[in-house]
Amino acid sequence: MAPYRPPTTTPEDERADLLETLAKHRQLLRHTVRDLTDEQAALRTTASELCLGGLIKHVTAVERNWTAFIAEGPSVMGDFTKMTEADWERRAAEFCLQPGETLAAVLDAYAETAHATDELITALPDLNATQPLPKAPWHQPNTHWSARRTVLHIIGETAQHSGHADIIRESLDGAKTMG
């Protein structure tokens, strides 16, 4: 019996796998809001403050911020240890569909962000390139993330919030993303 040898992958294979996985979780999240009105997308249906439109806004902001981090470093994200009460209120508003905001516009912004992320990841010369994490109470000091690790974080955030969205949607009208 020949010894096991893991399959050889190229950087292009890895990028394709990362982008395919991210696309799958984006689609699950988008599918959760199918056929909803703006009013339904803004409703809180659980004990949480979260609503479906707000989750998509948040995931869009997360993806936009972390891809900017890959390209430009931690300065684009700011110092979370210096956030004011007003900063935290703006961040909390990110989780709600605000008056005048539409689900269609939120979904369009998400699609634009997804396209920009896909282009960035495809064009990156090296997934091993690292950046120091921004200052935040939840980050260990002097920690660096590679572009690969950052994309995995975006995938994780998208998947986690897709699950939240599924629970909210099921509480709204019984619809499920899967099953």
Short mmCIF file of C-alpha atoms in Angstrom, two decimals, residues 10-171:
data_model
loop_
_atom_site.label_atom_id
_atom_site.label_comp_id
_atom_site.label_asym_id
_atom_site.label_seq_id
_atom_site.Cartn_x
_atom_site.Cartn_y
_atom_site.Cartn_z
CA THR A 10 -2.26 25.59 -6.01
CA PRO A 11 -2.89 29.08 -4.65
CA GLU A 12 -5.56 29.43 -7.33
CA ASP A 13 -7.31 26.29 -6.03
CA GLU A 14 -7.26 27.70 -2.51
CA ARG A 15 -8.67 31.04 -3.64
CA ALA A 16 -11.40 29.27 -5.57
CA ASP A 17 -12.29 27.18 -2.51
CA LEU A 18 -12.39 30.24 -0.24
CA LEU A 19 -14.50 32.24 -2.67
CA GLU A 20 -16.85 29.34 -3.37
CA THR A 21 -17.42 28.79 0.35
CA LEU A 22 -18.01 32.50 0.93
CA ALA A 23 -20.41 32.65 -2.03
CA LYS A 24 -22.38 29.70 -0.62
CA HIS A 25 -22.87 31.38 2.74
CA ARG A 26 -23.72 34.71 1.11
CA GLN A 27 -26.39 32.97 -0.97
CA LEU A 28 -27.87 31.29 2.12
CA LEU A 29 -28.09 34.68 3.82
CA ARG A 30 -29.65 36.35 0.77
CA HIS A 31 -32.10 33.46 0.40
CA THR A 32 -33.32 34.07 3.95
CA VAL A 33 -34.82 37.42 2.96
CA ARG A 34 -36.56 36.23 -0.22
CA ASP A 35 -40.01 37.68 -0.83
CA LEU A 36 -39.94 40.00 2.20
CA THR A 37 -41.19 43.56 2.37
CA ASP A 38 -39.08 46.34 3.85
CA GLU A 39 -41.35 46.29 6.90
CA GLN A 40 -40.83 42.55 7.43
CA ALA A 41 -37.05 42.92 6.96
CA ALA A 42 -37.03 45.52 9.75
CA LEU A 43 -39.00 43.45 12.29
CA ARG A 44 -37.49 41.96 15.42
CA THR A 45 -39.00 38.50 15.82
CA THR A 46 -36.93 37.17 18.72
CA ALA A 47 -35.65 38.46 22.05
CA SER A 48 -32.61 39.73 20.13
CA GLU A 49 -32.29 43.26 18.75
CA LEU A 50 -31.49 41.73 15.36
CA CYS A 51 -33.64 42.01 12.25
CA LEU A 52 -33.04 40.51 8.80
CA GLY A 53 -32.25 43.76 7.02
CA GLY A 54 -29.91 44.78 9.81
CA LEU A 55 -28.05 41.47 9.66
CA ILE A 56 -27.37 41.97 5.97
CA LYS A 57 -26.21 45.54 6.65
CA HIS A 58 -23.90 44.23 9.37
CA VAL A 59 -22.44 41.43 7.25
CA THR A 60 -21.87 43.95 4.46
CA ALA A 61 -19.99 46.26 6.85
CA VAL A 62 -17.98 43.35 8.28
CA GLU A 63 -16.93 42.18 4.83
CA ARG A 64 -16.12 45.72 3.68
CA ASN A 65 -14.06 46.49 6.81
CA TRP A 66 -12.09 43.26 6.81
CA THR A 67 -11.27 43.45 3.11
CA ALA A 68 -10.06 47.03 3.65
CA PHE A 69 -7.93 45.61 6.48
CA ILE A 70 -6.39 43.09 4.06
CA ALA A 71 -5.60 45.79 1.54
CA GLU A 72 -4.67 48.72 3.78
CA GLY A 73 -3.98 47.48 7.30
CA PRO A 74 -5.50 48.13 10.72
CA SER A 75 -5.71 51.92 10.43
CA VAL A 76 -8.87 51.61 8.27
CA MET A 77 -10.68 49.95 11.16
CA GLY A 78 -9.73 52.41 13.87
CA ASP A 79 -8.93 51.82 17.52
CA PHE A 80 -11.87 50.07 19.16
CA THR A 81 -10.47 50.87 22.62
CA LYS A 82 -11.14 54.58 21.94
CA MET A 83 -14.74 54.28 20.74
CA THR A 84 -17.18 56.75 22.27
CA GLU A 85 -20.79 56.12 23.23
CA ALA A 86 -21.82 57.74 19.95
CA ASP A 87 -19.52 55.35 18.06
CA TRP A 88 -21.15 52.38 19.78
CA GLU A 89 -24.62 53.75 18.97
CA ARG A 90 -23.68 54.04 15.28
CA ARG A 91 -22.40 50.48 15.40
CA ALA A 92 -25.66 49.27 17.01
CA ALA A 93 -27.67 51.04 14.27
CA GLU A 94 -25.81 48.84 11.79
CA PHE A 95 -27.90 45.90 13.04
CA CYS A 96 -31.25 47.60 12.27
CA LEU A 97 -32.99 48.57 9.08
CA GLN A 98 -33.39 52.31 9.64
CA PRO A 99 -36.32 54.45 8.45
CA GLY A 100 -35.85 55.19 4.77
CA GLU A 101 -33.60 52.18 4.19
CA THR A 102 -34.90 49.47 1.89
CA LEU A 103 -34.15 45.80 1.72
CA ALA A 104 -33.40 46.15 -2.00
CA ALA A 105 -30.79 48.85 -1.33
CA VAL A 106 -29.21 46.80 1.46
CA LEU A 107 -29.03 43.77 -0.83
CA ASP A 108 -27.51 45.90 -3.62
CA ALA A 109 -24.83 47.19 -1.25
CA TYR A 110 -24.12 43.61 -0.17
CA ALA A 111 -23.76 42.50 -3.81
CA GLU A 112 -21.37 45.40 -4.55
CA THR A 113 -19.29 44.55 -1.49
CA ALA A 114 -19.23 40.86 -2.44
CA HIS A 115 -18.03 41.72 -5.95
CA ALA A 116 -15.25 43.94 -4.57
CA THR A 117 -14.19 41.22 -2.10
CA ASP A 118 -14.08 38.59 -4.82
CA GLU A 119 -11.93 40.84 -7.01
CA LEU A 120 -9.55 41.60 -4.13
CA ILE A 121 -9.11 37.95 -3.14
CA THR A 122 -8.59 36.91 -6.76
CA ALA A 123 -5.94 39.60 -7.27
CA LEU A 124 -4.02 39.19 -4.00
CA PRO A 125 -0.43 38.27 -4.71
CA ASP A 126 -0.09 36.28 -1.46
CA LEU A 127 -2.69 34.88 0.94
CA ASN A 128 0.08 34.64 3.55
CA ALA A 129 0.58 38.43 3.69
CA THR A 130 -0.19 39.63 7.22
CA GLN A 131 -1.40 42.75 8.94
CA PRO A 132 -1.44 43.54 12.67
CA LEU A 133 -4.94 43.41 14.10
CA PRO A 134 -6.49 46.75 15.13
CA LYS A 135 -6.58 47.61 18.81
CA ALA A 136 -9.68 46.10 20.38
CA PRO A 137 -10.51 44.58 23.76
CA TRP A 138 -11.26 41.26 22.04
CA HIS A 139 -7.91 41.00 20.18
CA GLN A 140 -4.69 39.81 21.78
CA PRO A 141 -2.02 42.53 21.55
CA ASN A 142 0.58 42.13 18.81
CA THR A 143 -1.51 39.60 16.88
CA HIS A 144 -1.31 39.46 13.10
CA TRP A 145 -3.72 37.88 10.65
CA SER A 146 -2.90 36.71 7.18
CA ALA A 147 -5.18 37.53 4.28
CA ARG A 148 -6.22 33.86 4.38
CA ARG A 149 -7.14 34.06 8.08
CA THR A 150 -9.09 37.26 7.44
CA VAL A 151 -11.09 35.66 4.60
CA LEU A 152 -11.83 32.71 6.89
CA HIS A 153 -13.09 35.21 9.47
CA ILE A 154 -15.39 36.80 6.87
CA ILE A 155 -16.71 33.34 5.98
CA GLY A 156 -17.28 32.57 9.67
CA GLU A 157 -19.13 35.85 10.27
CA THR A 158 -21.29 35.31 7.20
CA ALA A 159 -22.16 31.74 8.20
CA GLN A 160 -22.90 32.68 11.81
CA HIS A 161 -25.19 35.54 10.84
CA SER A 162 -26.86 33.42 8.17
CA GLY A 163 -27.87 31.08 10.99
CA HIS A 164 -29.19 34.00 13.01
CA ALA A 165 -31.16 35.14 9.96
CA ASP A 166 -32.67 31.70 9.51
CA ILE A 167 -34.00 31.73 13.08
CA ILE A 168 -35.37 35.24 12.68
CA ARG A 169 -37.06 34.34 9.38
CA GLU A 170 -38.58 31.18 10.80
CA SER A 171 -39.94 33.22 13.73
#
